[in-house]
Coordinates of C-alpha atoms and ligand atoms in Angstrom, one line a residue:
M18 CA 76.5 33.6 32.6
E19 CA 78.0 34.5 29.0
N20 CA 81.6 35.3 28.1
Y21 CA 81.9 37.3 24.9
R22 CA 85.3 36.1 23.9
Q23 CA 83.8 33.1 22.5
N24 CA 81.3 34.8 20.9
A25 CA 82.8 34.8 17.0
D26 CA 80.5 37.7 15.9
F27 CA 83.0 40.2 16.6
K28 CA 86.4 41.0 15.9
R29 CA 89.0 43.0 17.9
R30 CA 90.2 46.2 16.3
I31 CA 94.4 46.8 15.9
L32 CA 95.9 49.4 14.6
V33 CA 98.9 50.2 12.9
V34 CA 100.9 52.9 13.0
E35 CA 103.3 53.0 10.0
D36 CA 104.5 55.8 7.2
E37 CA 105.7 53.0 4.5
E38 CA 103.1 51.5 2.7
V39 CA 104.7 48.5 2.0
N40 CA 104.8 47.3 5.9
R41 CA 101.3 48.6 6.0
E42 CA 99.8 46.4 3.0
I43 CA 101.8 43.4 5.0
L44 CA 100.8 43.5 8.3
G45 CA 97.2 43.8 6.5
E46 CA 97.5 40.7 4.9
I47 CA 98.8 38.9 8.4
L48 CA 96.1 40.3 10.4
G49 CA 93.3 41.2 8.3
E50 CA 91.6 37.4 8.9
S51 CA 91.6 37.7 12.4
Y52 CA 91.3 41.0 13.2
L53 CA 89.7 44.6 11.8
V54 CA 92.7 46.9 11.2
S55 CA 92.8 50.3 10.6
Y56 CA 95.8 52.3 9.8
A57 CA 97.8 55.3 10.6
E58 CA 100.7 56.9 8.5
N59 CA 102.6 58.9 11.5
G60 CA 101.9 59.4 15.2
L61 CA 100.2 62.4 14.8
Q62 CA 97.1 60.5 13.1
A63 CA 97.6 57.7 15.8
W64 CA 97.1 59.9 18.6
D65 CA 93.9 61.5 17.5
M66 CA 92.9 57.9 16.2
L67 CA 93.1 57.0 19.5
H68 CA 91.2 59.7 21.3
D69 CA 88.1 59.0 19.1
H70 CA 86.4 56.9 22.4
S71 CA 83.9 55.6 19.6
V72 CA 86.1 53.1 18.4
H73 CA 88.2 50.4 20.6
Y74 CA 92.0 49.4 19.7
S75 CA 92.6 46.6 21.4
L76 CA 96.4 46.6 20.3
V77 CA 98.6 49.3 18.4
L78 CA 101.8 48.5 16.4
L79 CA 103.8 51.1 17.0
D80 CA 106.3 52.0 14.1
L81 CA 109.3 54.2 15.4
L82 CA 111.0 56.1 12.4
M83 CA 108.4 58.1 10.9
P84 CA 107.4 61.7 9.8
K85 CA 105.5 64.4 11.8
M86 CA 105.5 62.4 14.9
G87 CA 107.3 58.9 15.7
G88 CA 106.8 56.2 17.5
I89 CA 109.0 57.7 20.8
E90 CA 107.4 61.0 20.8
L91 CA 103.6 59.5 21.0
L92 CA 104.2 56.7 23.5
E93 CA 105.8 59.4 25.7
K94 CA 102.3 61.8 24.8
L95 CA 100.4 58.7 25.1
R96 CA 101.5 57.1 29.1
L97 CA 99.6 54.1 28.3
K98 CA 99.8 53.5 32.5
E99 CA 98.3 56.1 33.9
H100 CA 95.4 56.3 30.5
K101 CA 94.9 52.8 30.8
M102 CA 95.3 52.4 26.5
A103 CA 95.7 49.5 24.4
P104 CA 98.5 47.7 24.5
V105 CA 101.7 48.6 22.2
I106 CA 104.2 46.6 20.6
V107 CA 107.0 48.6 19.1
M108 CA 108.4 47.7 15.2
T109 CA 111.9 48.4 14.9
A110 CA 114.9 47.6 13.2
D111 CA 116.8 49.5 15.9
E112 CA 117.7 47.0 19.0
T113 CA 118.7 50.1 21.3
A114 CA 115.7 51.5 21.0
E115 CA 113.8 48.4 23.0
L116 CA 115.0 49.9 26.3
T117 CA 113.5 53.5 26.1
S118 CA 110.2 52.0 24.6
I119 CA 110.3 49.5 27.6
K120 CA 110.5 52.7 29.8
L121 CA 107.6 54.4 28.3
G122 CA 105.0 51.5 28.4
A123 CA 105.5 49.9 25.1
A124 CA 104.4 45.9 25.9
D125 CA 106.3 43.7 23.3
F126 CA 108.7 43.9 19.9
L127 CA 108.6 42.8 16.7
T128 CA 111.6 43.2 14.6
K129 CA 111.9 44.3 11.3
P130 CA 112.3 43.2 8.8
Y131 CA 109.1 41.0 10.3
D132 CA 109.3 37.9 11.6
M133 CA 107.2 34.7 10.2
P134 CA 103.5 35.4 9.8
E135 CA 102.6 32.5 12.6
V136 CA 104.6 34.7 14.8
I137 CA 103.6 38.3 14.6
L138 CA 99.9 36.7 14.9
A139 CA 100.4 34.7 17.6
R140 CA 102.8 37.8 19.6
C141 CA 99.1 39.8 19.0
E142 CA 96.9 37.2 20.0
R143 CA 98.6 36.9 23.1
L144 CA 99.2 40.4 24.4
I145 CA 95.7 41.1 23.5
E146 CA 94.4 38.1 25.6
L147 CA 96.9 38.8 29.0
Y148 CA 95.9 42.6 28.7
E149 CA 91.9 41.6 28.9
D150 CA 92.4 39.0 31.6
Q151 CA 94.7 41.3 33.3
S152 CA 92.3 44.4 33.7
L153 CA 89.6 41.8 34.8
I154 CA 91.1 40.4 37.0
S155 CA 92.5 43.8 38.5
A156 CA 89.1 44.7 39.1
A157 CA 88.1 41.3 40.0
E158 CA 86.2 39.4 43.0
R159 CA 83.4 37.8 42.6
D160 CA 80.7 38.8 45.1
L161 CA 81.4 35.0 46.8
L162 CA 77.7 34.4 48.5
S163 CA 75.3 35.3 45.1
G164 CA 77.7 34.0 42.8
L165 CA 77.6 36.8 40.9
Y166 CA 80.8 39.7 39.9
S167 CA 81.5 42.0 41.9
K168 CA 80.5 45.6 40.9
E169 CA 83.7 47.1 39.6
F170 CA 84.4 43.8 37.8
F171 CA 80.6 43.6 36.7
Y172 CA 81.2 47.3 34.7
E173 CA 84.8 46.5 33.5
Y174 CA 83.2 44.1 32.2
I175 CA 80.3 45.7 30.6
R176 CA 83.0 48.1 29.4
Q177 CA 84.7 45.1 27.2
I178 CA 81.5 43.5 25.8
E179 CA 80.7 46.7 25.1
S180 CA 84.0 47.6 23.3
Y181 CA 83.0 44.5 21.0
Q182 CA 79.6 45.2 20.9
P183 CA 78.8 47.7 20.8
D184 CA 75.7 47.7 18.0
R185 CA 74.0 45.3 20.5
K186 CA 70.4 46.6 21.9
K187 CA 71.1 45.8 25.9
D188 CA 68.7 46.4 29.3
A189 CA 70.0 47.2 32.1
I190 CA 68.0 45.9 35.6
T191 CA 67.7 46.3 39.1
L192 CA 66.7 43.8 41.3
D193 CA 65.8 45.1 45.1
I194 CA 64.7 41.9 47.8
E195 CA 61.8 44.5 49.5
H196 CA 62.6 44.5 53.3
F197 CA 65.6 42.2 53.6
H198 CA 66.9 44.0 56.7
M199 CA 63.4 42.5 58.5
L200 CA 63.6 39.4 57.1
N201 CA 67.1 39.0 58.2
E202 CA 66.3 40.1 61.6
M203 CA 63.1 37.8 61.4
F204 CA 64.5 34.1 60.4
G205 CA 68.4 34.9 61.0
R206 CA 71.4 35.8 59.2
E207 CA 71.9 32.4 57.7
A208 CA 68.4 32.9 56.0
G209 CA 69.0 36.4 54.9
D210 CA 72.5 34.2 53.3
E211 CA 70.5 32.1 52.2
V212 CA 67.7 33.9 50.0
L213 CA 70.5 35.8 48.6
R214 CA 72.6 32.9 47.2
T215 CA 69.6 31.2 46.6
T216 CA 68.1 34.9 44.3
G217 CA 71.7 35.0 42.4
K218 CA 71.5 31.3 41.3
I219 CA 68.0 31.6 39.6
L220 CA 68.9 34.6 38.1
T221 CA 71.8 33.0 36.7
E222 CA 69.4 30.1 35.0
I223 CA 67.0 33.0 34.0
F224 CA 69.5 34.4 32.0
G225 CA 71.8 32.2 31.4
S226 CA 73.7 33.3 28.5
R227 CA 71.8 36.3 27.6
G228 CA 73.9 38.3 30.4
I229 CA 75.7 39.1 33.4
G230 CA 75.3 40.2 37.0
C231 CA 76.1 41.4 40.5
R232 CA 74.9 42.3 43.8
P233 CA 76.6 45.8 44.1
V234 CA 75.0 46.4 47.6
A235 CA 73.1 43.9 50.4
D236 CA 69.8 43.0 49.2
V237 CA 70.4 45.1 45.4
F238 CA 71.8 43.0 42.1
F239 CA 71.8 44.7 39.0
L240 CA 71.6 43.0 35.4
Y241 CA 72.9 43.1 31.9
V242 CA 71.0 41.6 29.4
D243 CA 70.4 41.6 25.8
H244 CA 67.5 43.0 24.9
A245 CA 63.5 42.0 24.8
E246 CA 61.0 43.8 24.5
Q247 CA 58.9 42.9 27.8
Y248 CA 59.3 40.9 30.4
D249 CA 56.0 39.4 30.8
G250 CA 56.4 36.0 33.3
V251 CA 60.5 36.2 33.3
F252 CA 60.4 36.7 37.2
A253 CA 57.8 34.7 37.8
G254 CA 59.2 31.9 39.4
L255 CA 61.2 33.2 41.7
Q256 CA 59.1 34.1 44.5
E257 CA 57.7 30.4 44.4
E258 CA 61.3 29.2 43.9
L259 CA 62.7 31.1 46.7
A260 CA 60.2 30.3 49.6
R261 CA 60.7 26.3 48.0
V262 CA 64.3 27.0 49.1
T263 CA 64.8 28.8 52.1
G264 CA 61.1 27.7 53.4
I265 CA 60.1 32.0 53.8
P266 CA 56.9 32.5 52.3
R267 CA 56.2 35.7 50.1
I268 CA 59.6 37.5 49.9
R269 CA 58.6 40.7 47.5
F270 CA 61.2 42.2 44.8
R271 CA 60.6 45.3 42.9
I272 CA 62.4 45.4 39.5
G273 CA 63.7 48.6 37.4
I274 CA 64.1 47.9 33.9
C275 CA 65.7 50.5 31.7
Q276 CA 65.6 49.2 27.8
D277 CA 67.5 49.5 25.2
V278 CA 70.3 51.9 27.2
D279 CA 71.3 54.8 25.7
K280 CA 74.9 54.1 24.6
S281 CA 76.6 57.5 25.1
L282 CA 76.1 57.8 28.5
P283 CA 78.3 55.8 31.0
C284 CA 77.2 52.3 31.9
E285 CA 76.6 53.2 35.9
V286 CA 74.4 56.0 34.5
W287 CA 71.6 53.4 33.0
F288 CA 72.0 51.2 36.5
D289 CA 70.8 54.6 38.0
H290 CA 68.0 54.8 35.6
A291 CA 67.2 51.4 36.3
K292 CA 67.2 52.2 40.2
H293 CA 65.2 55.3 39.7
A294 CA 62.4 53.3 37.7
C295 CA 62.6 50.3 40.4
D296 CA 62.5 53.2 43.5
V297 CA 59.3 54.7 42.0
I298 CA 57.2 51.7 42.8
R299 CA 58.4 51.2 46.2
G300 CA 55.6 50.4 48.7
D301 CA 53.4 50.0 45.6
Y302 CA 52.4 46.5 46.1
T303 CA 50.4 46.1 43.1
R304 CA 53.6 46.4 40.9
Q305 CA 56.7 44.6 40.9
I306 CA 58.2 45.5 37.6
S307 CA 59.2 49.5 36.6
F308 CA 60.0 50.5 33.1
Y309 CA 62.2 53.3 32.9
N310 CA 61.5 56.3 30.8
E311 CA 63.3 59.7 30.2
E312 CA 60.6 62.0 30.1
T313 CA 59.5 61.0 33.9
N314 CA 62.6 60.5 35.2
A315 CA 63.2 64.3 33.7
K316 CA 60.4 65.4 36.0
D317 CA 60.8 63.8 38.6
L318 CA 64.3 65.1 38.6
Y319 CA 63.0 68.8 38.6
R320 CA 60.5 68.0 41.3
E321 CA 62.7 67.0 43.8
R322 CA 65.0 69.5 42.9
L323 CA 62.5 71.7 43.8
I324 CA 61.5 69.7 46.9
K325 CA 65.4 70.0 47.7
D326 CA 65.4 73.6 47.2
M327 CA 62.7 74.9 49.2
D328 CA 63.9 75.6 52.7
E329 CA 66.8 77.7 51.2
A330 CA 64.3 79.9 49.0
L331 CA 62.3 80.2 51.7
S332 CA 65.5 82.2 53.8
H333 CA 66.4 83.5 50.6
K334 CA 62.9 85.3 50.0
D335 CA 63.3 83.9 46.5
F336 CA 59.2 83.2 46.7
V337 CA 57.9 86.5 46.2
V338 CA 53.6 87.1 47.3
Y339 CA 51.9 88.5 44.1
Y340 CA 48.9 90.5 44.2
Q341 CA 45.8 90.5 41.9
P342 CA 43.5 93.3 42.2
K343 CA 39.9 92.6 42.8
Y344 CA 37.3 95.3 41.6
D345 CA 33.2 95.8 42.5
V346 CA 31.5 96.8 39.3
S347 CA 27.8 97.3 40.7
G348 CA 28.5 101.0 41.3
S349 CA 29.1 103.6 38.4
R350 CA 32.7 102.8 38.3
P351 CA 34.8 99.8 39.7
R352 CA 35.8 100.5 42.8
L353 CA 39.0 98.1 44.4
R354 CA 37.6 96.2 46.6
S355 CA 40.1 93.4 48.3
A356 CA 43.1 91.5 46.5
E357 CA 44.6 88.3 46.4
A358 CA 47.8 86.9 47.3
L359 CA 50.0 84.7 44.8
I360 CA 52.6 83.4 44.9
R361 CA 55.6 83.1 42.9
W362 CA 59.2 81.4 43.0
K363 CA 62.0 83.4 41.3
H364 CA 64.3 80.6 41.6
P365 CA 68.0 81.9 41.0
E366 CA 69.0 79.1 38.8
L367 CA 65.6 77.2 36.5
G368 CA 63.8 81.1 36.5
M369 CA 60.3 82.2 37.5
I370 CA 58.7 79.0 38.3
S371 CA 54.9 79.3 38.3
P372 CA 52.8 78.1 41.0
G373 CA 51.2 75.2 39.3
D374 CA 54.4 73.7 38.9
F375 CA 55.3 73.4 42.7
I376 CA 51.6 74.1 44.9
P377 CA 50.6 70.6 44.0
L378 CA 54.0 69.3 44.4
F379 CA 54.1 70.8 48.3
E380 CA 50.8 69.5 48.7
S381 CA 51.5 65.7 47.7
N382 CA 54.2 66.3 50.6
G383 CA 52.8 68.1 53.3
L384 CA 55.7 70.9 52.4
I385 CA 52.6 73.5 51.6
M386 CA 51.9 74.3 55.0
K387 CA 55.5 75.9 55.2
L388 CA 55.3 77.4 52.2
D389 CA 51.5 79.0 53.1
N390 CA 52.0 80.0 56.8
Y391 CA 55.0 82.0 54.8
V392 CA 52.7 83.5 52.2
W393 CA 50.4 84.2 54.9
Q394 CA 53.0 86.0 57.0
E395 CA 53.9 88.1 53.9
A396 CA 50.4 89.1 53.2
A397 CA 49.6 90.2 56.3
A398 CA 52.4 91.9 56.7
Q399 CA 51.6 93.7 53.6
V400 CA 47.9 94.6 54.9
K401 CA 49.4 96.5 57.9
E402 CA 51.9 98.4 55.5
W403 CA 49.3 99.4 53.1
K404 CA 46.9 100.5 56.7
D405 CA 49.6 102.6 57.5
E406 CA 50.8 103.8 54.8
F407 CA 46.9 105.2 53.2
G408 CA 45.6 104.9 56.1
L409 CA 42.6 102.3 54.3
T410 CA 41.7 98.6 54.7
L411 CA 42.6 96.6 52.2
P412 CA 41.9 92.9 52.7
V413 CA 43.6 90.6 51.1
S414 CA 42.7 86.5 50.5
V415 CA 45.2 84.0 50.9
N416 CA 44.9 80.3 49.7
V417 CA 44.4 78.2 52.2
S418 CA 45.2 74.5 51.2
R419 CA 42.9 71.3 51.6
I420 CA 46.2 70.0 53.7
D421 CA 46.3 72.8 55.5
I422 CA 42.8 72.3 56.6
Y423 CA 44.4 69.1 58.4
D424 CA 46.2 71.4 61.0
P425 CA 45.7 71.2 64.1
A426 CA 47.4 74.6 64.7
L427 CA 45.6 76.7 61.9
E428 CA 43.4 78.7 64.3
D429 CA 46.2 80.0 66.6
K430 CA 48.6 80.7 63.6
L431 CA 46.0 82.8 61.7
L432 CA 45.3 84.8 65.2
D433 CA 49.1 84.7 65.9
L434 CA 49.6 86.8 62.6
L435 CA 46.4 89.0 63.4
R436 CA 48.1 89.6 66.4
K437 CA 51.2 90.6 65.6
N438 CA 50.1 92.3 62.5
G439 CA 47.7 94.1 65.0
L440 CA 44.9 93.5 62.1
N441 CA 40.9 91.9 62.6
P442 CA 40.4 88.8 61.3
E443 CA 38.5 90.3 57.9
E444 CA 41.1 91.7 57.1
I445 CA 42.5 88.2 55.9
M446 CA 39.9 86.4 53.6
L447 CA 40.6 82.5 53.4
E448 CA 40.3 80.9 50.5
I449 CA 39.5 76.8 50.2
T450 CA 39.2 75.1 46.7
E451 CA 36.2 73.6 46.7
S452 CA 37.3 70.0 45.4
A453 CA 39.0 70.3 49.4
Y454 CA 34.9 70.2 50.5
S455 CA 34.3 67.4 48.9
S456 CA 37.2 65.3 50.1
N457 CA 37.1 65.7 53.6
A458 CA 33.6 67.4 54.0
Q459 CA 32.8 66.6 57.8
G460 CA 36.5 67.9 59.2
L461 CA 36.3 70.9 56.7
I462 CA 33.4 71.9 58.2
E463 CA 34.2 72.2 61.3
T464 CA 37.7 73.4 61.0
V465 CA 35.8 76.4 58.5
N466 CA 32.9 76.9 61.2
H467 CA 35.8 77.6 64.0
L468 CA 37.6 79.7 61.5
R469 CA 34.4 82.0 60.8
E470 CA 33.3 82.1 64.9
T471 CA 37.0 83.9 65.3
G472 CA 35.7 86.0 62.5
F473 CA 37.0 85.4 59.7
R474 CA 35.7 85.0 56.4
I475 CA 35.5 82.1 53.9
E476 CA 35.8 82.1 50.1
M477 CA 34.9 79.2 48.6
D478 CA 37.3 79.3 45.7
D479 CA 37.4 77.3 42.4
F480 CA 32.9 76.9 42.3
G481 CA 31.7 74.3 40.2
S482 CA 35.3 72.7 39.2
G483 CA 34.0 70.1 41.6
Y484 CA 31.3 68.0 42.5
S485 CA 29.8 69.8 45.6
S486 CA 25.6 69.3 45.3
L487 CA 23.8 72.4 46.1
N488 CA 22.4 70.3 48.9
M489 CA 26.4 70.0 50.3
L490 CA 26.4 74.1 49.6
T491 CA 23.6 74.9 51.7
T492 CA 24.9 73.2 54.9
I493 CA 28.9 74.5 54.4
P494 CA 29.2 77.6 55.9
I495 CA 30.7 80.2 53.6
D496 CA 31.2 83.7 53.1
V497 CA 31.7 84.4 49.1
L498 CA 32.0 82.4 46.3
K499 CA 34.8 82.2 43.7
M500 CA 33.1 81.0 40.3
D501 CA 36.0 78.7 38.7
M502 CA 37.5 80.5 35.6
K503 CA 36.5 77.6 32.9
F504 CA 32.8 79.2 33.0
I505 CA 33.9 82.8 31.9
R506 CA 36.4 81.4 29.8
N507 CA 33.3 79.4 28.4
M508 CA 31.3 82.2 28.9
M509 CA 30.9 84.0 24.9
K510 CA 31.1 80.7 23.7
D511 CA 27.4 79.6 23.2
R512 CA 24.2 80.3 25.0
K513 CA 24.2 77.1 27.4
S514 CA 28.1 78.2 28.8
Q515 CA 26.2 81.4 29.7
K516 CA 23.1 80.1 31.3
L517 CA 25.6 78.3 33.4
V518 CA 27.3 81.1 35.1
E519 CA 23.5 82.1 35.5
L520 CA 22.8 79.3 37.5
V521 CA 26.3 79.9 39.8
I522 CA 25.3 83.6 40.6
D523 CA 21.6 82.2 41.1
I524 CA 23.2 80.0 43.5
A525 CA 24.7 82.7 45.6
R526 CA 22.0 85.2 45.7
F527 CA 20.4 81.8 47.5
L528 CA 22.9 81.4 49.6
E529 CA 22.8 85.2 50.4
V530 CA 26.2 85.6 49.3
P531 CA 28.3 87.8 46.5
V532 CA 30.4 85.8 43.7
V533 CA 33.2 86.8 42.6
A534 CA 33.9 85.6 38.7
E535 CA 37.9 85.2 38.4
G536 CA 39.8 85.1 34.8
V537 CA 37.7 88.2 33.5
E538 CA 40.3 89.1 30.8
T539 CA 37.8 91.2 28.0
E540 CA 35.6 94.3 28.2
E541 CA 32.4 91.9 26.8
Q542 CA 33.3 89.2 29.6
L543 CA 32.7 92.4 32.4
Q544 CA 29.7 93.9 30.5
L545 CA 27.8 90.4 30.7
L546 CA 28.7 89.6 34.5
Q547 CA 27.5 92.7 34.9
E548 CA 24.5 92.5 33.5
M549 CA 23.9 89.5 35.3
G550 CA 24.4 90.7 38.5
C551 CA 27.6 89.8 39.3
D552 CA 29.6 92.3 41.4
I553 CA 33.1 91.5 42.1
I554 CA 35.4 91.3 39.3
Q555 CA 39.4 90.0 39.5
G556 CA 41.5 89.2 35.9
Y557 CA 43.6 90.7 33.7
F558 CA 40.6 92.9 32.8
F559 CA 42.3 94.7 35.5
S560 CA 45.2 93.2 36.6
K561 CA 47.6 90.6 36.4
P562 CA 48.4 89.1 39.5
V563 CA 51.5 92.0 40.3
P564 CA 54.4 92.7 43.0
P565 CA 53.4 95.0 46.3
E566 CA 55.9 97.9 44.8
E567 CA 53.2 98.3 41.5
F568 CA 49.9 97.3 43.2
R569 CA 50.4 100.2 45.3
H570 CA 49.6 102.1 42.1
F571 CA 45.9 100.8 42.1
I572 CA 45.4 101.9 45.2
E573 CA 46.4 105.1 44.9
K574 CA 44.2 105.6 42.0
E575 CA 41.7 104.7 44.3
L576 CA 42.4 106.8 46.4
G577 CA 43.0 109.7 44.2
E578 CA 39.3 108.8 42.5
K579 CA 37.5 108.7 46.0
E580 CA 38.8 112.4 46.4
S581 CA 37.5 114.0 43.0
Ligands
C2E742 P1 43.7 80.1 42.2 O1 43.7 80.1 43.7 O2 42.4 79.7 41.2 O3 44.2 81.2 41.5 C1 43.7 82.5 40.5 C2 44.6 81.9 39.1 O4 44.3 82.6 37.9 C3 46.3 82.4 39.7 O5 47.3 81.8 38.6 C4 45.8 83.8 38.9 O6 47.0 84.4 38.3 C5 45.0 83.3 37.2 N1 44.4 84.7 36.9 C6 43.8 85.3 37.1 N2 43.4 86.2 36.2 C7 43.2 85.9 35.2 C8 42.8 85.8 34.1 O7 42.4 87.1 33.6 N3 43.3 85.0 33.1 C9 43.9 83.7 33.2 N4 44.2 83.3 32.4 N5 44.5 83.4 34.3 C10 44.2 84.3 35.5 P2 48.4 81.7 39.1 O8 49.2 82.4 40.3 O9 49.2 80.7 38.5 O10 47.9 80.3 40.2 C11 47.4 79.0 40.3 C12 47.1 78.2 41.7 O11 47.8 78.0 42.5 C13 46.1 79.1 42.3 O12 44.9 79.0 41.9 C14 46.4 78.7 43.4 O13 45.2 77.1 43.8 C15 47.6 77.8 43.8 N6 48.3 79.1 44.5 C16 49.1 80.3 44.3 N7 49.5 80.6 45.3 C17 48.9 80.1 46.3 C18 49.4 79.6 47.7 O14 50.1 80.6 48.1 N8 48.9 78.8 48.6 C19 48.1 77.8 48.0 N9 47.9 76.8 48.7 N10 48.2 77.7 46.6 C20 48.3 78.7 45.8
CA743 CA1 42.6 81.3 44.9
CA744 CA1 40.4 80.4 41.8

């Protein structure tokens, strides 16, 4: 693949550190045609310039006697070897200074007054080339199998290319051979090697002078190539060619591409990003190429973080259960009737996280079961505590995710809770969202029937958000209907939405179950619902979900009003 040295587009940069203007001019004349030349008037200025990492110097020409900071002092400070700095040529009339400079890491000398211009130029060229070769060789080794570079060499090479072509747009690509270990097992190591060798060869053919490649680990390839807007068809021939050469049909690849890499980040990160894009389509047989996107990456990282932190959060009790009251408004004054348990995550570093951010995530990977069990335990203990303290039963509804329904031990777990806390099944009510009914109707109905036989009461949550037909409703066993919040939100807006609310209330009446309106925020909403005959109200109008210490005030108030 490409050798950037042959590219005439770019010039290396040399830093001339010299206090006398006439000398700067002479050197500028000599070097200016082949190189970009920067100047510093003393060691201090040079120190600052060398530490500006946005500029790469291939060589430093250093005078020794200068005001502010001389050449020897600068060499001492730079400690060239340790910091992998550019090579330094010391310029001096004093031959005794040579030894000191060598010890301090200078690579060559120019004696003053200056030699012939061609000599100076030739020595600069030679030294630059020597250093570049050396740093590549020290990182060297090609991967013998694929013919591509080794990882260390690859990254070093990229850094060099970058120092000469910082403005050129580039793409980072990772290519993963799927189930490579299986290929090895099924066809033998030899065949596996042949796949890697051929892949390396084809990739070199595809990208030719447009990039470089390496094989960082067994079945992964990295490519660093000139930017392309799209990659349609670029990898198309790879699979057939592999099949033709190796005789193994349908070898699959996953390709992740980070386009127009962010040059302010280290090159290793570009490939992390490409790899991340590649991992996204793992197991998705409809997609071969995936592009990195900053936004999704940030989201994915956040989600990964939440998954990683969950166990610890459980043991640290960073998950807190809040309670939101439900009031019965059928009589002359609202009566506290029950509460809904709603989880909150007080993350020590990320702050308060709302369930909307982690419940769907934990539902997607099954962790929700653990979390819900925790919430149920907390809720049951709370019900018992209030029962003991106030001598009253305040049923609490807990949310049961559709994933929990698949848990064969669900009923046992719930019964166990009751036993431990000395509760009856009516004291823990179960909210199941309507969409769960449509996705797994038969299984769900069986489970729910069981639970009801045991004595639990089931509330259908978010009713009206899903697609359950009236027909289905009549066969589904439920005890309470919870109207979806969006009905309440729209109710005041137009007549039609209000009609829908009436319809839901009618359905509940037909099923002979009470209906709960949640998300009630205003007095007007409350009144209208009362007029329509909706008896149970949950919403900010009465209270937001609150921690148990705050919730007890609602109980105390209720008890106080009862007495008076
Ligand atoms: P949900 O079960 O429908 O819970 C009602 C949501 O509406 C709660 O949001 C509640 O805080 C909010 N809400 C209540 N009254 C009002 C109001 O007047 N106005 C507005 N704008 N919102 C109101 P939250 O606590 O953020 O929970 C969101 C969803 O997360 C819940 O919806 C439920 O699906 C899920 N969730 C919460 N806790 C748990 C849990 O312990 N287990 C499971 N599986 N899901 C949970
Ligand atoms: Ca709920
Ligand atoms: Ca709801």
